[in-house]
Amino acid sequence: MIKPRIGVSACLLGHEVRYDGDHRKNDWLLRVASEIVEFVPVCPEMAVGLGVPRPAVELTGTAGAIHATGVEDGSLDVTQALQRYAQQTAAISSDLSGYIFKGKSPSCGLNVRLNGEFLEPPVMGIFSRVIHERLPLLPIAEIESLKNDEQCASFILRVKKYQQSINGL
């Protein structure tokens, strides 16, 4: 069987793409998951033309009107660029069977601070929200939620089932 392809926040694979030039390499992804799945690295901030290093962004606004704006310079607003990139990515992601995102990221997180606070229900990052809205059945997870073998195995099982469903198996 062909390995399922999953999108992964590039920083989790050791790519130095974070705003501060760092990464968040995850050993489980590189040691275990790479044997089971094929990774498609994604960094929305880099894809929309923000360099490394770059100004940090945060989510601001209200639950109905969320923006990704600069932490130091609130006039920096990359919301529309991230949304457009996510829509383009969702449109060409028919061969992906899942996504693993970096938590707390204003573009990729599944539970991100809005105006400095975590809310209920959780606020998703700009990119991850669009991906989830456009591909609601696609398995997604934050790397931080894959804390033990059981959670990792459950996610991989969901990915494999999704791959079977899109391939008509």
PDB file of C-alpha atoms in Angstrom:
ATOM      1  CA  MET A   1       0.000   0.000   0.000  1.00  0.00           C
ATOM      2  CA  ILE A   2       1.158   3.518  -0.789  1.00  0.00           C
ATOM      3  CA  LYS A   3       2.092   5.601   2.250  1.00  0.00           C
ATOM      4  CA  PRO A   4      -0.548   8.194   3.103  1.00  0.00           C
ATOM      5  CA  ARG A   5       0.603  11.766   2.462  1.00  0.00           C
ATOM      6  CA  ILE A   6       0.012  14.238   5.272  1.00  0.00           C
ATOM      7  CA  GLY A   7       0.646  17.935   5.490  1.00  0.00           C
ATOM      8  CA  VAL A   8       2.876  18.877   8.412  1.00  0.00           C
ATOM      9  CA  SER A   9       3.892  22.236   9.813  1.00  0.00           C
ATOM     10  CA  ALA A  10       7.412  22.488   8.399  1.00  0.00           C
ATOM     11  CA  CYS A  11       8.898  23.630  11.723  1.00  0.00           C
ATOM     12  CA  LEU A  12       7.958  20.222  13.194  1.00  0.00           C
ATOM     13  CA  LEU A  13      10.203  18.548  10.636  1.00  0.00           C
ATOM     14  CA  GLY A  14      13.175  20.656  11.694  1.00  0.00           C
ATOM     15  CA  HIS A  15      12.870  23.350   9.028  1.00  0.00           C
ATOM     16  CA  GLU A  16      14.036  26.664  10.453  1.00  0.00           C
ATOM     17  CA  VAL A  17      10.967  28.604   9.330  1.00  0.00           C
ATOM     18  CA  ARG A  18       9.579  30.043  12.553  1.00  0.00           C
ATOM     19  CA  TYR A  19       9.382  33.806  12.979  1.00  0.00           C
ATOM     20  CA  ASP A  20      12.578  33.752  15.059  1.00  0.00           C
ATOM     21  CA  GLY A  21      14.482  31.469  12.680  1.00  0.00           C
ATOM     22  CA  ASP A  22      14.071  28.450  14.946  1.00  0.00           C
ATOM     23  CA  HIS A  23      12.263  25.133  14.489  1.00  0.00           C
ATOM     24  CA  ARG A  24      10.230  22.800  16.687  1.00  0.00           C
ATOM     25  CA  LYS A  25      11.568  19.482  15.409  1.00  0.00           C
ATOM     26  CA  ASN A  26       9.519  16.587  16.709  1.00  0.00           C
ATOM     27  CA  ASP A  27      11.363  13.307  17.176  1.00  0.00           C
ATOM     28  CA  TRP A  28       8.214  11.140  16.987  1.00  0.00           C
ATOM     29  CA  LEU A  29       7.418  12.533  13.548  1.00  0.00           C
ATOM     30  CA  LEU A  30      10.920  11.948  12.280  1.00  0.00           C
ATOM     31  CA  ARG A  31      11.514   8.545  13.891  1.00  0.00           C
ATOM     32  CA  VAL A  32       8.134   6.805  13.837  1.00  0.00           C
ATOM     33  CA  ALA A  33       5.620   8.569  11.622  1.00  0.00           C
ATOM     34  CA  SER A  34       8.069   8.927   8.727  1.00  0.00           C
ATOM     35  CA  GLU A  35       8.068   5.120   8.450  1.00  0.00           C
ATOM     36  CA  ILE A  36       4.274   5.113   8.041  1.00  0.00           C
ATOM     37  CA  VAL A  37       3.428   8.307   6.158  1.00  0.00           C
ATOM     38  CA  GLU A  38       4.940  10.675   3.615  1.00  0.00           C
ATOM     39  CA  PHE A  39       5.262  14.263   4.804  1.00  0.00           C
ATOM     40  CA  VAL A  40       4.337  17.347   2.825  1.00  0.00           C
ATOM     41  CA  PRO A  41       5.956  20.265   4.706  1.00  0.00           C
ATOM     42  CA  VAL A  42       3.848  23.413   4.905  1.00  0.00           C
ATOM     43  CA  CYS A  43       4.685  26.830   6.314  1.00  0.00           C
ATOM     44  CA  PRO A  44       1.909  29.292   5.517  1.00  0.00           C
ATOM     45  CA  GLU A  45       3.922  32.322   6.665  1.00  0.00           C
ATOM     46  CA  MET A  46       6.792  31.479   4.339  1.00  0.00           C
ATOM     47  CA  ALA A  47       4.364  30.672   1.519  1.00  0.00           C
ATOM     48  CA  VAL A  48       2.792  34.140   1.710  1.00  0.00           C
ATOM     49  CA  GLY A  49       6.172  35.814   1.472  1.00  0.00           C
ATOM     50  CA  LEU A  50       7.110  36.485   5.074  1.00  0.00           C
ATOM     51  CA  GLY A  51      10.790  35.823   5.569  1.00  0.00           C
ATOM     52  CA  VAL A  52      12.908  34.450   8.375  1.00  0.00           C
ATOM     53  CA  PRO A  53      13.287  36.107  10.737  1.00  0.00           C
ATOM     54  CA  ARG A  54      10.013  37.977  10.538  1.00  0.00           C
ATOM     55  CA  PRO A  55       7.759  39.967  12.835  1.00  0.00           C
ATOM     56  CA  ALA A  56       5.732  37.747  15.147  1.00  0.00           C
ATOM     57  CA  VAL A  57       1.982  37.718  14.533  1.00  0.00           C
ATOM     58  CA  GLU A  58      -0.946  37.042  16.824  1.00  0.00           C
ATOM     59  CA  LEU A  59      -4.680  36.646  16.460  1.00  0.00           C
ATOM     60  CA  THR A  60      -6.701  39.751  17.256  1.00  0.00           C
ATOM     61  CA  GLY A  61     -10.275  40.872  16.818  1.00  0.00           C
ATOM     62  CA  THR A  62     -13.465  39.064  17.728  1.00  0.00           C
ATOM     63  CA  ALA A  63     -14.537  35.457  17.221  1.00  0.00           C
ATOM     64  CA  GLY A  64     -16.474  36.597  14.139  1.00  0.00           C
ATOM     65  CA  ALA A  65     -13.695  38.757  12.696  1.00  0.00           C
ATOM     66  CA  ILE A  66     -10.288  37.281  13.455  1.00  0.00           C
ATOM     67  CA  HIS A  67      -7.112  38.843  12.079  1.00  0.00           C
ATOM     68  CA  ALA A  68      -3.474  37.789  12.097  1.00  0.00           C
ATOM     69  CA  THR A  69      -1.654  41.001  12.957  1.00  0.00           C
ATOM     70  CA  GLY A  70       1.850  41.943  14.008  1.00  0.00           C
ATOM     71  CA  VAL A  71       2.623  41.717  17.719  1.00  0.00           C
ATOM     72  CA  GLU A  72       4.840  44.810  17.621  1.00  0.00           C
ATOM     73  CA  ASP A  73       3.165  46.527  14.658  1.00  0.00           C
ATOM     74  CA  GLY A  74      -0.612  46.088  14.597  1.00  0.00           C
ATOM     75  CA  SER A  75      -0.764  47.579  11.096  1.00  0.00           C
ATOM     76  CA  LEU A  76       0.851  44.389   9.757  1.00  0.00           C
ATOM     77  CA  ASP A  77      -2.149  42.246   8.773  1.00  0.00           C
ATOM     78  CA  VAL A  78      -1.507  38.968   6.962  1.00  0.00           C
ATOM     79  CA  THR A  79      -5.013  37.571   7.371  1.00  0.00           C
ATOM     80  CA  GLN A  80      -6.099  37.751   3.741  1.00  0.00           C
ATOM     81  CA  ALA A  81      -2.803  36.390   2.429  1.00  0.00           C
ATOM     82  CA  LEU A  82      -3.012  33.403   4.805  1.00  0.00           C
ATOM     83  CA  GLN A  83      -6.669  32.801   3.897  1.00  0.00           C
ATOM     84  CA  ARG A  84      -5.926  32.896   0.157  1.00  0.00           C
ATOM     85  CA  TYR A  85      -3.007  30.507   0.576  1.00  0.00           C
ATOM     86  CA  ALA A  86      -5.133  28.128   2.662  1.00  0.00           C
ATOM     87  CA  GLN A  87      -7.922  28.173   0.052  1.00  0.00           C
ATOM     88  CA  GLN A  88      -5.408  27.426  -2.715  1.00  0.00           C
ATOM     89  CA  THR A  89      -3.828  24.678  -0.616  1.00  0.00           C
ATOM     90  CA  ALA A  90      -7.197  23.088   0.196  1.00  0.00           C
ATOM     91  CA  ALA A  91      -8.095  23.098  -3.496  1.00  0.00           C
ATOM     92  CA  ILE A  92      -4.989  21.080  -4.394  1.00  0.00           C
ATOM     93  CA  SER A  93      -4.905  18.839  -1.307  1.00  0.00           C
ATOM     94  CA  SER A  94      -7.000  16.004  -2.704  1.00  0.00           C
ATOM     95  CA  ASP A  95      -4.052  13.616  -2.329  1.00  0.00           C
ATOM     96  CA  LEU A  96      -3.477  14.450   1.344  1.00  0.00           C
ATOM     97  CA  SER A  97      -4.895  12.170   4.020  1.00  0.00           C
ATOM     98  CA  GLY A  98      -4.317  14.391   7.048  1.00  0.00           C
ATOM     99  CA  TYR A  99      -2.539  17.351   8.619  1.00  0.00           C
ATOM    100  CA  ILE A 100      -0.401  17.712  11.722  1.00  0.00           C
ATOM    101  CA  PHE A 101      -0.158  21.309  12.870  1.00  0.00           C
ATOM    102  CA  LYS A 102       2.049  23.168  15.337  1.00  0.00           C
ATOM    103  CA  GLY A 103      -0.081  24.146  18.294  1.00  0.00           C
ATOM    104  CA  LYS A 104      -0.664  27.736  19.403  1.00  0.00           C
ATOM    105  CA  SER A 105       0.462  29.017  15.995  1.00  0.00           C
ATOM    106  CA  PRO A 106      -1.684  31.937  14.741  1.00  0.00           C
ATOM    107  CA  SER A 107      -1.678  30.309  11.332  1.00  0.00           C
ATOM    108  CA  CYS A 108      -1.625  26.569  12.105  1.00  0.00           C
ATOM    109  CA  GLY A 109      -2.893  26.022  15.643  1.00  0.00           C
ATOM    110  CA  LEU A 110      -6.171  24.345  16.517  1.00  0.00           C
ATOM    111  CA  ASN A 111      -6.433  26.179  19.849  1.00  0.00           C
ATOM    112  CA  VAL A 112      -4.881  29.635  19.594  1.00  0.00           C
ATOM    113  CA  ARG A 113      -5.019  32.703  21.795  1.00  0.00           C
ATOM    114  CA  LEU A 114      -7.311  35.463  20.550  1.00  0.00           C
ATOM    115  CA  ASN A 115      -6.342  38.845  22.003  1.00  0.00           C
ATOM    116  CA  GLY A 116      -3.996  36.975  24.346  1.00  0.00           C
ATOM    117  CA  GLU A 117      -6.595  34.538  25.724  1.00  0.00           C
ATOM    118  CA  PHE A 118      -7.595  30.952  25.015  1.00  0.00           C
ATOM    119  CA  LEU A 119     -11.349  30.802  24.442  1.00  0.00           C
ATOM    120  CA  GLU A 120     -14.109  28.223  24.471  1.00  0.00           C
ATOM    121  CA  PRO A 121     -14.868  27.074  21.903  1.00  0.00           C
ATOM    122  CA  PRO A 122     -11.243  27.082  20.779  1.00  0.00           C
ATOM    123  CA  VAL A 123     -10.111  29.533  18.118  1.00  0.00           C
ATOM    124  CA  MET A 124      -8.228  27.984  15.208  1.00  0.00           C
ATOM    125  CA  GLY A 125      -5.348  29.596  13.336  1.00  0.00           C
ATOM    126  CA  ILE A 126      -6.102  31.284  10.021  1.00  0.00           C
ATOM    127  CA  PHE A 127      -4.633  28.522   7.813  1.00  0.00           C
ATOM    128  CA  SER A 128      -5.872  25.537   9.833  1.00  0.00           C
ATOM    129  CA  ARG A 129      -9.395  26.978  10.076  1.00  0.00           C
ATOM    130  CA  VAL A 130      -9.715  27.327   6.305  1.00  0.00           C
ATOM    131  CA  ILE A 131      -8.292  23.835   5.729  1.00  0.00           C
ATOM    132  CA  HIS A 132     -10.780  22.397   8.245  1.00  0.00           C
ATOM    133  CA  GLU A 133     -13.714  24.320   6.753  1.00  0.00           C
ATOM    134  CA  ARG A 134     -12.863  23.298   3.187  1.00  0.00           C
ATOM    135  CA  LEU A 135     -11.946  19.679   4.056  1.00  0.00           C
ATOM    136  CA  PRO A 136     -14.070  18.888   7.138  1.00  0.00           C
ATOM    137  CA  LEU A 137     -13.519  15.107   7.017  1.00  0.00           C
ATOM    138  CA  LEU A 138      -9.728  15.363   6.714  1.00  0.00           C
ATOM    139  CA  PRO A 139      -8.037  14.118   9.907  1.00  0.00           C
ATOM    140  CA  ILE A 140      -6.180  16.954  11.619  1.00  0.00           C
ATOM    141  CA  ALA A 141      -4.245  17.172  14.868  1.00  0.00           C
ATOM    142  CA  GLU A 142      -1.864  19.421  16.715  1.00  0.00           C
ATOM    143  CA  ILE A 143       1.427  17.721  17.438  1.00  0.00           C
ATOM    144  CA  GLU A 144       0.887  18.566  21.118  1.00  0.00           C
ATOM    145  CA  SER A 145      -2.235  16.350  21.164  1.00  0.00           C
ATOM    146  CA  LEU A 146      -0.229  13.333  20.014  1.00  0.00           C
ATOM    147  CA  LYS A 147       1.315  12.765  23.438  1.00  0.00           C
ATOM    148  CA  ASN A 148       1.387   8.995  23.686  1.00  0.00           C
ATOM    149  CA  ASP A 149       1.434   5.856  21.555  1.00  0.00           C
ATOM    150  CA  GLU A 150      -2.340   5.419  21.773  1.00  0.00           C
ATOM    151  CA  GLN A 151      -3.105   8.945  20.527  1.00  0.00           C
ATOM    152  CA  CYS A 152      -0.520   8.630  17.750  1.00  0.00           C
ATOM    153  CA  ALA A 153      -1.856   5.236  16.655  1.00  0.00           C
ATOM    154  CA  SER A 154      -5.419   6.577  16.666  1.00  0.00           C
ATOM    155  CA  PHE A 155      -4.451   9.505  14.445  1.00  0.00           C
ATOM    156  CA  ILE A 156      -2.532   7.275  12.014  1.00  0.00           C
ATOM    157  CA  LEU A 157      -5.524   4.910  11.851  1.00  0.00           C
ATOM    158  CA  ARG A 158      -7.797   7.849  10.989  1.00  0.00           C
ATOM    159  CA  VAL A 159      -5.332   8.939   8.303  1.00  0.00           C
ATOM    160  CA  LYS A 160      -5.224   5.454   6.773  1.00  0.00           C
ATOM    161  CA  LYS A 161      -9.028   5.174   6.775  1.00  0.00           C
ATOM    162  CA  TYR A 162      -9.301   8.571   5.125  1.00  0.00           C
ATOM    163  CA  GLN A 163      -6.742   7.511   2.501  1.00  0.00           C
ATOM    164  CA  GLN A 164      -8.806   4.404   1.775  1.00  0.00           C
ATOM    165  CA  SER A 165     -11.965   6.469   1.419  1.00  0.00           C
ATOM    166  CA  ILE A 166     -10.445   8.944  -1.059  1.00  0.00           C
ATOM    167  CA  ASN A 167      -8.900   6.127  -3.075  1.00  0.00           C
ATOM    168  CA  GLY A 168     -12.168   4.190  -3.148  1.00  0.00           C
ATOM    169  CA  LEU A 169     -10.744   1.167  -1.342  1.00  0.00           C
TER     170      LEU A 169
END
